[in-house]
């Protein structure tokens, strides 16, 4: 980790407060907390957690860049999938969870306004006051005339008559880390030893989590990975509230189950993001470093189906964006030799390249009714779920 840039003194002091907060929790709990609790605290503890403490996390000045922040063509392409579904619903609304910097909301609204297909309401569920302000500024800078349609929510609506967007949300929901060693099921967690956080394990006492892991892990040998009942529960809750004709659009990095729990992927998918570097140390600068795990898209599809939705389409991000006409949007920018076009082309290349984001990121559309899934029809991989 010595190659990673060190935070300044102010940031280090903040991280020390996060460490102290988590250490107090460990002591209150008898010397051990499950990893789920650790991740919840370092990401979401009030005034301390990575996503709620106010520092800039997204974009070039943060720790990572999401697809919509790379180019507004991302949102413009996605609008082609969302617009016909929204138009077919009665209330014609879009609900986005965890909108980050607001880049996706801004580019979606800009494209929908240009095509005269604006929703009646664009609602953003966001827990961070600082991110709400970033989102407001991003939208106002691009589509000020659409601000009257934008609302911020404190909780999920009881009914959603339109499209729900989850763009890189599920990967930030804390999973359960489970290990099977010599046939014994264990929960991985955190202890405090020798002045630092350390991995520890306890017998897994949650029969439901053990049952999930037993059904998904390879049948033989020692193995450790994640299961994420909290992410599945969120998707099921959303699905139950989606009205007829509506849909849930999920974009994230991950795999179908048979790839996620491959025998060779025997240490899970947990990684950290710090200053645009991926690292494997979950104890690096708590409160300053993001933590994520990949998404089991089979589990997400099953959760939606249990709640009454069906899989309308599943594809790679590359196939989705190409099916949505991102190259047409790029061509419309003007002369290929122009600087703006060249920057946009470089971003599109990264979004669709198999060596970059094109294959690892997936798009899943869950619908209630006959949703128009034109952008997922180019290469539909639903059979792989």
Short mmCIF file of C-alpha atoms in Angstrom, two decimals:
data_model
loop_
_atom_site.label_atom_id
_atom_site.label_comp_id
_atom_site.label_asym_id
_atom_site.label_seq_id
_atom_site.Cartn_x
_atom_site.Cartn_y
_atom_site.Cartn_z
CA UNK A 1 0.00 0.00 0.00
CA UNK A 2 3.02 2.29 0.13
CA UNK A 3 2.41 3.20 -3.53
CA UNK A 4 -0.93 4.80 -2.65
CA UNK A 5 -0.88 8.54 -1.98
CA UNK A 6 -1.19 9.47 1.69
CA UNK A 7 -4.14 11.66 2.75
CA UNK A 8 -3.49 15.10 4.17
CA UNK A 9 -3.47 15.76 7.92
CA UNK A 10 -7.15 16.80 8.01
CA UNK A 11 -8.23 13.61 6.23
CA UNK A 12 -6.03 11.45 8.44
CA UNK A 13 -7.63 13.02 11.51
CA UNK A 14 -11.06 12.21 10.12
CA UNK A 15 -10.03 8.61 9.48
CA UNK A 16 -8.74 8.36 13.05
CA UNK A 17 -12.20 9.38 14.30
CA UNK A 18 -13.78 6.68 12.15
CA UNK A 19 -11.34 4.10 13.52
CA UNK A 20 -12.17 5.15 17.09
CA UNK A 21 -15.91 4.89 16.37
CA UNK A 22 -15.59 1.39 14.92
CA UNK A 23 -13.28 0.29 17.73
CA UNK A 24 -15.87 1.38 20.31
CA UNK A 25 -18.47 -0.70 18.48
CA UNK A 26 -16.18 -3.73 18.55
CA UNK A 27 -15.62 -3.32 22.28
CA UNK A 28 -19.37 -2.96 22.93
CA UNK A 29 -19.94 -6.18 21.01
CA UNK A 30 -17.44 -8.26 22.96
CA UNK A 31 -14.43 -7.93 20.69
CA UNK A 32 -15.93 -8.91 17.32
CA UNK A 33 -18.31 -7.44 14.74
CA UNK A 34 -19.38 -9.10 11.46
CA UNK A 35 -17.87 -7.57 8.37
CA UNK A 36 -21.36 -6.37 7.40
CA UNK A 37 -21.40 -4.07 10.41
CA UNK A 38 -17.87 -2.85 9.78
CA UNK A 39 -18.70 -1.88 6.18
CA UNK A 40 -21.91 -0.15 7.27
CA UNK A 41 -20.01 1.95 9.78
CA UNK A 42 -17.08 2.99 7.60
CA UNK A 43 -19.37 3.88 4.69
CA UNK A 44 -22.52 5.25 6.35
CA UNK A 45 -21.98 6.17 10.02
CA UNK A 46 -23.54 9.65 10.51
CA UNK A 47 -21.02 12.46 9.93
CA UNK A 48 -18.21 9.90 9.66
CA UNK A 49 -18.90 7.36 6.93
CA UNK A 50 -17.32 7.53 3.50
CA UNK A 51 -20.56 8.46 1.72
CA UNK A 52 -21.96 10.90 4.28
CA UNK A 53 -19.00 12.88 5.62
CA UNK A 54 -19.05 15.52 2.88
CA UNK A 55 -15.80 14.95 0.96
CA UNK A 56 -15.90 14.65 -2.82
CA UNK A 57 -15.94 10.95 -3.73
CA UNK A 58 -16.92 10.92 -7.41
CA UNK A 59 -15.09 12.13 -10.49
CA UNK A 60 -11.48 13.08 -11.14
CA UNK A 61 -11.13 14.79 -7.74
CA UNK A 62 -12.48 11.77 -5.85
CA UNK A 63 -11.71 8.06 -5.65
CA UNK A 64 -13.51 6.66 -8.69
CA UNK A 65 -15.41 7.71 -11.80
CA UNK A 66 -18.76 6.17 -12.73
CA UNK A 67 -19.94 5.71 -16.31
CA UNK A 68 -22.28 8.73 -16.35
CA UNK A 69 -19.47 10.99 -15.12
CA UNK A 70 -17.23 10.00 -18.02
CA UNK A 71 -19.57 11.41 -20.65
CA UNK A 72 -23.19 12.65 -20.84
CA UNK A 73 -23.58 10.25 -23.78
CA UNK A 74 -24.03 7.50 -21.17
CA UNK A 75 -27.24 9.06 -19.86
CA UNK A 76 -28.32 10.07 -23.35
CA UNK A 77 -28.09 6.45 -24.48
CA UNK A 78 -29.87 5.14 -21.38
CA UNK A 79 -32.70 7.59 -22.06
CA UNK A 80 -33.60 5.56 -25.15
CA UNK A 81 -34.36 2.56 -22.93
CA UNK A 82 -36.12 4.49 -20.20
CA UNK A 83 -38.29 6.87 -22.25
CA UNK A 84 -40.71 4.34 -23.79
CA UNK A 85 -41.22 2.55 -20.46
CA UNK A 86 -41.92 5.81 -18.62
CA UNK A 87 -44.31 6.89 -21.38
CA UNK A 88 -46.33 3.68 -20.96
CA UNK A 89 -47.01 4.27 -17.25
CA UNK A 90 -49.74 6.39 -15.79
CA UNK A 91 -47.70 8.73 -13.58
CA UNK A 92 -44.58 8.76 -15.80
CA UNK A 93 -41.97 9.04 -13.06
CA UNK A 94 -38.32 8.08 -12.64
CA UNK A 95 -36.88 7.22 -9.22
CA UNK A 96 -33.11 7.02 -8.85
CA UNK A 97 -31.49 5.59 -5.72
CA UNK A 98 -28.07 6.84 -4.66
CA UNK A 99 -27.57 9.34 -7.47
CA UNK A 100 -23.94 10.10 -6.56
CA UNK A 101 -22.75 13.35 -8.10
CA UNK A 102 -25.99 13.75 -10.08
CA UNK A 103 -24.25 13.18 -13.42
CA UNK A 104 -26.68 10.47 -14.54
CA UNK A 105 -29.75 12.47 -13.51
CA UNK A 106 -28.46 15.53 -15.36
CA UNK A 107 -27.63 13.71 -18.60
CA UNK A 108 -30.85 11.66 -18.52
CA UNK A 109 -32.99 14.75 -18.01
CA UNK A 110 -31.08 16.63 -20.70
CA UNK A 111 -31.66 13.85 -23.24
CA UNK A 112 -35.30 13.39 -22.28
CA UNK A 113 -35.91 17.14 -22.53
CA UNK A 114 -34.29 17.25 -25.97
CA UNK A 115 -36.55 14.40 -27.12
CA UNK A 116 -39.62 15.97 -25.42
CA UNK A 117 -40.09 12.89 -23.22
CA UNK A 118 -39.44 14.37 -19.77
CA UNK A 119 -40.98 12.44 -16.88
CA UNK A 120 -43.60 14.10 -14.72
CA UNK A 121 -41.21 13.70 -11.77
CA UNK A 122 -37.58 12.70 -11.28
CA UNK A 123 -37.23 11.62 -7.65
CA UNK A 124 -33.85 10.98 -6.03
CA UNK A 125 -33.53 8.95 -2.85
CA UNK A 126 -30.35 10.21 -1.20
CA UNK A 127 -29.29 10.00 2.46
CA UNK A 128 -26.33 12.40 2.25
CA UNK A 129 -27.10 16.15 2.50
CA UNK A 130 -23.78 16.96 0.80
CA UNK A 131 -24.51 14.67 -2.11
CA UNK A 132 -27.95 16.19 -2.46
CA UNK A 133 -26.32 19.57 -2.96
CA UNK A 134 -23.90 18.12 -5.52
CA UNK A 135 -26.81 16.55 -7.37
CA UNK A 136 -28.81 19.77 -7.34
CA UNK A 137 -25.85 21.71 -8.72
CA UNK A 138 -25.19 19.12 -11.45
CA UNK A 139 -28.80 19.17 -12.66
CA UNK A 140 -29.17 22.96 -12.48
CA UNK A 141 -26.00 23.42 -14.52
CA UNK A 142 -27.30 21.25 -17.37
CA UNK A 143 -31.11 21.42 -17.37
CA UNK A 144 -32.28 24.29 -15.12
CA UNK A 145 -35.74 24.21 -16.70
CA UNK A 146 -36.26 20.64 -15.46
CA UNK A 147 -35.60 21.47 -11.80
CA UNK A 148 -39.32 21.88 -11.11
CA UNK A 149 -39.72 18.17 -11.84
CA UNK A 150 -36.90 17.03 -9.52
CA UNK A 151 -37.57 16.02 -5.91
CA UNK A 152 -35.41 14.53 -3.17
CA UNK A 153 -36.81 11.75 -1.00
CA UNK A 154 -35.94 10.53 2.48
CA UNK A 155 -37.49 7.11 1.96
CA UNK A 156 -38.64 4.84 -0.82
CA UNK A 157 -42.14 5.72 -2.10
CA UNK A 158 -44.97 3.35 -1.21
CA UNK A 159 -45.79 3.01 -4.92
CA UNK A 160 -43.66 3.74 -7.98
CA UNK A 161 -45.44 4.28 -11.29
CA UNK A 162 -42.54 4.43 -13.70
CA UNK A 163 -38.90 3.34 -13.78
CA UNK A 164 -36.49 2.83 -10.87
CA UNK A 165 -32.77 3.26 -11.65
CA UNK A 166 -30.04 1.61 -9.56
CA UNK A 167 -26.72 2.68 -11.07
CA UNK A 168 -23.77 1.32 -9.07
CA UNK A 169 -25.83 1.08 -5.89
CA UNK A 170 -25.98 -2.61 -5.03
CA UNK A 171 -22.18 -2.99 -4.93
CA UNK A 172 -22.09 -0.57 -1.97
CA UNK A 173 -24.58 -2.53 0.16
CA UNK A 174 -22.74 -4.39 2.89
CA UNK A 175 -22.69 -8.18 2.33
CA UNK A 176 -22.21 -11.09 4.71
CA UNK A 177 -18.75 -12.62 4.38
CA UNK A 178 -18.97 -16.37 4.79
CA UNK A 179 -16.26 -19.05 4.85
CA UNK A 180 -16.42 -22.83 4.79
CA UNK A 181 -13.30 -24.41 6.25
CA UNK A 182 -13.00 -28.17 6.75
CA UNK A 183 -16.79 -28.37 6.44
CA UNK A 184 -17.40 -25.77 9.19
CA UNK A 185 -19.38 -22.61 8.34
CA UNK A 186 -17.90 -19.35 9.65
CA UNK A 187 -18.77 -15.66 9.51
CA UNK A 188 -15.87 -13.37 8.76
CA UNK A 189 -15.61 -10.23 10.82
CA UNK A 190 -13.38 -7.69 12.45
CA UNK A 191 -11.51 -7.60 15.76
CA UNK A 192 -9.06 -5.11 17.29
CA UNK A 193 -5.62 -6.58 17.92
CA UNK A 194 -2.22 -5.00 18.53
CA UNK A 195 -3.53 -1.51 17.87
CA UNK A 196 -5.19 -2.23 14.53
CA UNK A 197 -8.18 -3.86 12.89
CA UNK A 198 -7.73 -7.53 12.07
CA UNK A 199 -9.72 -10.28 10.43
CA UNK A 200 -11.45 -12.74 12.73
CA UNK A 201 -14.03 -15.48 12.36
CA UNK A 202 -16.89 -16.88 14.41
CA UNK A 203 -19.23 -19.84 13.88
CA UNK A 204 -22.01 -18.79 11.51
CA UNK A 205 -25.16 -18.78 13.60
CA UNK A 206 -27.60 -17.56 10.92
CA UNK A 207 -29.26 -20.61 9.40
CA UNK A 208 -30.70 -18.63 6.49
CA UNK A 209 -27.34 -17.18 5.47
CA UNK A 210 -25.72 -20.61 5.78
CA UNK A 211 -28.44 -22.10 3.58
CA UNK A 212 -27.88 -19.42 0.94
CA UNK A 213 -24.12 -19.92 0.97
CA UNK A 214 -24.42 -23.71 0.88
CA UNK A 215 -26.66 -23.50 -2.19
CA UNK A 216 -24.29 -21.16 -4.06
CA UNK A 217 -20.75 -22.11 -3.06
CA UNK A 218 -18.96 -24.93 -4.91
CA UNK A 219 -19.82 -28.27 -3.36
CA UNK A 220 -16.27 -29.28 -2.45
CA UNK A 221 -13.32 -27.72 -0.67
CA UNK A 222 -12.62 -24.69 1.47
CA UNK A 223 -14.20 -21.52 0.10
CA UNK A 224 -14.98 -17.95 1.14
CA UNK A 225 -17.12 -15.35 -0.55
CA UNK A 226 -20.03 -12.99 -0.04
CA UNK A 227 -23.78 -13.35 0.03
CA UNK A 228 -25.90 -10.23 0.13
CA UNK A 229 -29.41 -10.74 1.51
CA UNK A 230 -29.66 -7.00 2.18
CA UNK A 231 -29.24 -6.15 -1.51
CA UNK A 232 -31.73 -8.83 -2.46
CA UNK A 233 -34.21 -7.50 0.11
CA UNK A 234 -33.89 -3.97 -1.27
CA UNK A 235 -34.60 -5.19 -4.80
CA UNK A 236 -37.59 -7.21 -3.58
CA UNK A 237 -38.97 -4.19 -1.72
CA UNK A 238 -38.62 -1.98 -4.79
CA UNK A 239 -40.15 -4.65 -7.01
CA UNK A 240 -43.20 -4.93 -4.77
CA UNK A 241 -43.80 -1.20 -5.17
CA UNK A 242 -43.39 -0.95 -8.94
CA UNK A 243 -46.78 -0.40 -10.57
CA UNK A 244 -48.02 -2.28 -13.66
CA UNK A 245 -46.06 -1.22 -16.72
CA UNK A 246 -43.13 -0.05 -14.63
CA UNK A 247 -39.60 -1.44 -14.42
CA UNK A 248 -36.39 -1.60 -12.43
CA UNK A 249 -33.12 -0.95 -14.27
CA UNK A 250 -29.96 -2.19 -12.53
CA UNK A 251 -26.44 -1.29 -13.74
CA UNK A 252 -23.44 -2.57 -11.81
CA UNK A 253 -20.33 -4.70 -12.01
CA UNK A 254 -20.82 -8.37 -11.32
CA UNK A 255 -21.55 -11.80 -12.70
CA UNK A 256 -24.27 -14.40 -13.09
CA UNK A 257 -24.13 -16.86 -10.19
CA UNK A 258 -22.25 -19.65 -11.95
CA UNK A 259 -19.43 -17.18 -12.66
CA UNK A 260 -19.59 -15.39 -9.31
CA UNK A 261 -19.10 -18.55 -7.28
CA UNK A 262 -16.61 -20.21 -9.59
CA UNK A 263 -14.27 -22.58 -7.76
CA UNK A 264 -11.28 -20.43 -8.69
CA UNK A 265 -12.85 -17.27 -7.26
CA UNK A 266 -12.33 -18.65 -3.78
CA UNK A 267 -11.60 -15.42 -1.87
CA UNK A 268 -14.65 -13.38 -2.86
CA UNK A 269 -14.78 -10.04 -4.64
CA UNK A 270 -14.28 -7.45 -1.89
CA UNK A 271 -12.11 -4.50 -2.97
CA UNK A 272 -11.45 -0.92 -1.94
CA UNK A 273 -11.23 2.23 -4.08
CA UNK A 274 -8.91 5.04 -3.07
CA UNK A 275 -7.66 7.89 -5.28
CA UNK A 276 -8.54 5.95 -8.44
CA UNK A 277 -6.61 2.89 -7.29
CA UNK A 278 -8.15 -0.50 -6.55
CA UNK A 279 -6.73 -2.15 -3.43
CA UNK A 280 -7.38 -5.27 -1.36
CA UNK A 281 -7.09 -3.82 2.17
CA UNK A 282 -10.50 -3.08 3.77
CA UNK A 283 -8.70 -1.46 6.72
CA UNK A 284 -6.91 1.16 4.61
CA UNK A 285 -7.89 4.68 5.75
CA UNK A 286 -11.41 3.86 7.06
CA UNK A 287 -13.81 6.61 6.12
CA UNK A 288 -11.58 7.74 3.24
CA UNK A 289 -11.63 4.58 1.12
CA UNK A 290 -14.67 3.08 -0.58
CA UNK A 291 -15.49 -0.62 -0.14
CA UNK A 292 -17.46 -2.63 -2.68
CA UNK A 293 -18.30 -6.17 -3.72
CA UNK A 294 -19.52 -7.44 -7.06
CA UNK A 295 -23.18 -8.19 -7.69
CA UNK A 296 -24.65 -11.68 -8.04
CA UNK A 297 -27.08 -10.82 -10.85
CA UNK A 298 -28.81 -14.20 -10.60
CA UNK A 299 -29.71 -13.43 -6.98
CA UNK A 300 -30.98 -9.96 -7.95
CA UNK A 301 -33.11 -11.38 -10.77
CA UNK A 302 -34.55 -14.02 -8.43
CA UNK A 303 -35.38 -11.37 -5.81
CA UNK A 304 -37.24 -9.32 -8.40
CA UNK A 305 -39.11 -12.36 -9.70
CA UNK A 306 -40.21 -13.39 -6.20
CA UNK A 307 -41.78 -9.94 -5.87
CA UNK A 308 -43.70 -10.17 -9.13
CA UNK A 309 -41.35 -8.73 -11.77
CA UNK A 310 -39.88 -10.66 -14.67
CA UNK A 311 -36.54 -10.47 -16.43
CA UNK A 312 -37.12 -8.35 -19.53
CA UNK A 313 -33.46 -8.34 -20.49
CA UNK A 314 -29.89 -8.84 -19.30
CA UNK A 315 -26.73 -7.82 -21.13
CA UNK A 316 -23.26 -6.44 -20.82
CA UNK A 317 -22.90 -2.67 -20.56
CA UNK A 318 -21.27 -2.65 -23.99
CA UNK A 319 -24.22 -4.37 -25.66
CA UNK A 320 -26.67 -2.17 -23.80
CA UNK A 321 -25.04 1.12 -24.76
CA UNK A 322 -24.50 0.07 -28.36
CA UNK A 323 -28.11 -1.12 -28.55
CA UNK A 324 -29.21 2.25 -27.19
CA UNK A 325 -27.38 4.03 -30.00
CA UNK A 326 -24.46 5.57 -28.11
CA UNK A 327 -22.44 5.63 -31.35
CA UNK A 328 -25.21 7.61 -33.04
CA UNK A 329 -25.14 10.06 -30.16
CA UNK A 330 -21.37 10.30 -30.51
CA UNK A 331 -21.54 10.91 -34.25
CA UNK A 332 -24.02 13.75 -33.69
CA UNK A 333 -21.38 15.68 -31.72
CA UNK A 334 -19.79 16.92 -34.92
CA UNK A 335 -16.40 16.72 -36.58
CA UNK A 336 -14.33 13.71 -35.41
CA UNK A 337 -11.18 15.83 -35.33
CA UNK A 338 -12.68 18.21 -32.77
CA UNK A 339 -11.36 18.11 -29.19
CA UNK A 340 -14.82 17.63 -27.65
CA UNK A 341 -15.57 14.72 -29.99
CA UNK A 342 -12.22 13.08 -29.26
CA UNK A 343 -12.74 13.28 -25.49
CA UNK A 344 -16.23 11.83 -25.84
CA UNK A 345 -14.95 9.07 -28.15
CA UNK A 346 -12.28 8.10 -25.62
CA UNK A 347 -14.93 7.86 -22.89
CA UNK A 348 -17.23 5.76 -25.08
CA UNK A 349 -14.36 3.45 -25.92
CA UNK A 350 -13.72 2.84 -22.22
CA UNK A 351 -17.43 2.27 -21.55
CA UNK A 352 -17.81 -0.41 -24.24
CA UNK A 353 -14.37 -1.99 -24.44
CA UNK A 354 -14.21 -5.58 -23.13
CA UNK A 355 -10.83 -4.71 -21.59
CA UNK A 356 -12.32 -1.76 -19.67
CA UNK A 357 -15.92 -1.49 -18.44
CA UNK A 358 -17.84 -3.05 -21.33
CA UNK A 359 -17.93 -6.66 -20.15
CA UNK A 360 -17.58 -6.45 -16.36
CA UNK A 361 -20.54 -4.08 -16.01
CA UNK A 362 -23.94 -5.62 -16.64
CA UNK A 363 -27.44 -4.23 -17.19
CA UNK A 364 -30.54 -6.00 -15.86
CA UNK A 365 -34.09 -4.89 -16.63
CA UNK A 366 -36.85 -6.25 -14.38
CA UNK A 367 -40.36 -5.31 -15.45
CA UNK A 368 -43.97 -5.64 -14.44
CA UNK A 369 -45.76 -6.13 -17.73
CA UNK A 370 -44.57 -5.92 -21.30
CA UNK A 371 -41.73 -3.43 -21.01
CA UNK A 372 -40.08 -2.12 -24.15
CA UNK A 373 -36.54 -3.49 -23.86
CA UNK A 374 -35.19 -2.34 -27.22
CA UNK A 375 -31.69 -1.57 -25.94
CA UNK A 376 -31.23 -4.99 -24.37
CA UNK A 377 -32.39 -6.86 -27.47
CA UNK A 378 -29.05 -6.53 -29.26
CA UNK A 379 -27.47 -9.28 -27.14
CA UNK A 380 -29.85 -10.64 -24.50
CA UNK A 381 -28.04 -12.86 -22.01
CA UNK A 382 -31.00 -13.68 -19.76
CA UNK A 383 -30.33 -17.38 -20.37
CA UNK A 384 -27.04 -17.01 -18.46
CA UNK A 385 -28.71 -15.94 -15.21
#
